[in-house]
């Protein structure tokens, strides 16, 4: 399985075209970027970059990985966002208030529950005295 952190480093490097700038964008050191690329190449057992002094070019495998890898990173980000999405009008809400407050809020809660059928309001009226 491809390490997504190394893949993100690789795709950023492929986009930016410079190790030091990639390191700055990802809040890493330049040597950290180099290590991620070397580890990814070792994991995949293929050369992704042709190094030419301080510059580089992508190999055919690097070009393919850049295209498909970015799709994978985008899909991963979409999955994470959809899982973390918390719809405000779905689920259970538990509320407990003194009776005097409840008399004012309860009609509003009923109206809200009618507008949003997936919203379940569990309302309890607590006694005014402790």
XYZ file of C-alpha atoms in Angstrom:
130
model
C 0.000 0.000 0.000
C 1.331 3.425 -0.911
C 2.163 5.682 2.005
C -0.081 8.743 1.511
C 2.339 11.076 3.298
C 5.177 10.124 0.948
C 2.783 10.366 -1.994
C 1.711 13.864 -0.961
C 5.360 14.886 -0.746
C 6.028 13.431 -4.197
C 3.000 15.089 -5.822
C 3.849 18.435 -4.222
C 7.437 18.134 -5.445
C 6.224 17.258 -8.951
C 3.964 20.329 -8.944
C 6.480 22.760 -7.439
C 9.584 21.437 -9.192
C 11.963 22.340 -6.372
C 12.975 20.422 -3.244
C 13.468 23.437 -0.965
C 10.172 25.075 -1.945
C 8.376 21.757 -1.446
C 9.914 21.516 2.017
C 8.663 25.006 2.864
C 5.133 24.254 1.636
C 4.958 21.015 3.636
C 6.746 22.433 6.698
C 9.577 19.945 6.306
C 13.301 20.048 5.751
C 14.752 19.577 2.277
C 16.395 16.363 3.455
C 12.993 15.167 4.719
C 11.538 15.664 1.241
C 14.449 13.723 -0.251
C 13.933 10.899 2.253
C 10.223 10.653 1.428
C 11.002 10.386 -2.278
C 13.696 7.752 -1.690
C 11.372 5.724 0.567
C 8.561 5.912 -2.006
C 10.932 4.799 -4.774
C 12.139 1.939 -2.576
C 8.603 0.895 -1.681
C 7.522 0.885 -5.340
C 10.896 -0.463 -6.495
C 11.058 2.041 -9.363
C 12.836 5.300 -10.115
C 10.408 8.237 -10.050
C 12.863 11.088 -10.636
C 15.883 11.553 -12.825
C 18.166 13.816 -10.816
C 20.264 16.296 -12.769
C 22.390 18.235 -10.292
C 19.983 20.382 -8.286
C 17.154 19.887 -10.755
C 15.192 16.787 -11.691
C 12.686 15.473 -14.166
C 9.974 12.882 -13.721
C 10.482 9.451 -15.207
C 7.593 7.834 -17.088
C 6.657 6.060 -13.850
C 6.886 9.390 -12.017
C 4.536 11.034 -14.510
C 2.027 8.208 -14.131
C 2.300 8.259 -10.338
C 1.859 12.040 -10.301
C -1.398 11.804 -12.257
C -2.904 8.812 -10.468
C -1.407 9.735 -7.103
C -3.070 13.139 -7.071
C -6.407 11.461 -7.827
C -5.812 9.139 -4.863
C -4.937 12.054 -2.577
C -8.040 13.962 -3.694
C -10.250 10.912 -3.102
C -8.704 10.394 0.323
C -9.384 14.041 1.235
C -12.987 13.738 -0.004
C -13.556 10.603 2.081
C -12.132 12.269 5.174
C -14.285 15.369 4.668
C -17.471 13.348 4.148
C -16.855 11.234 7.250
C -16.200 14.286 9.395
C -19.262 16.116 8.089
C -21.706 16.646 10.910
C -25.146 17.650 9.715
C -26.730 19.986 12.250
C -30.223 18.673 11.574
C -29.649 14.916 11.834
C -29.347 12.956 15.054
C -30.368 13.224 18.675
C -30.309 16.387 20.773
C -30.803 16.035 24.528
C -31.949 19.139 26.386
C -32.909 19.630 30.007
C -34.136 22.975 31.294
C -36.208 24.322 34.158
C -39.920 24.250 33.425
C -40.191 28.019 32.948
C -37.533 28.005 30.217
C -38.959 24.834 28.714
C -42.367 26.441 28.208
C -40.753 29.045 25.966
C -38.371 26.702 24.115
C -40.551 23.631 23.670
C -42.778 25.070 20.891
C -39.676 26.134 18.964
C -38.189 22.667 19.364
C -41.397 21.053 18.073
C -41.358 23.353 15.046
C -37.726 22.491 14.364
C -38.398 18.781 14.665
C -41.269 19.046 12.159
C -39.028 20.849 9.649
C -36.207 18.326 10.073
C -37.646 14.810 10.480
C -34.183 13.258 10.962
C -33.684 15.436 14.035
C -34.754 13.809 17.311
C -35.196 16.117 20.278
C -35.149 14.516 23.724
C -36.455 17.323 25.935
C -36.791 16.972 29.712
C -38.114 19.540 32.108
C -36.057 19.734 35.264
C -37.597 20.981 38.493
C -37.043 24.654 39.307
C -35.826 23.830 42.811
C -32.728 21.846 43.565
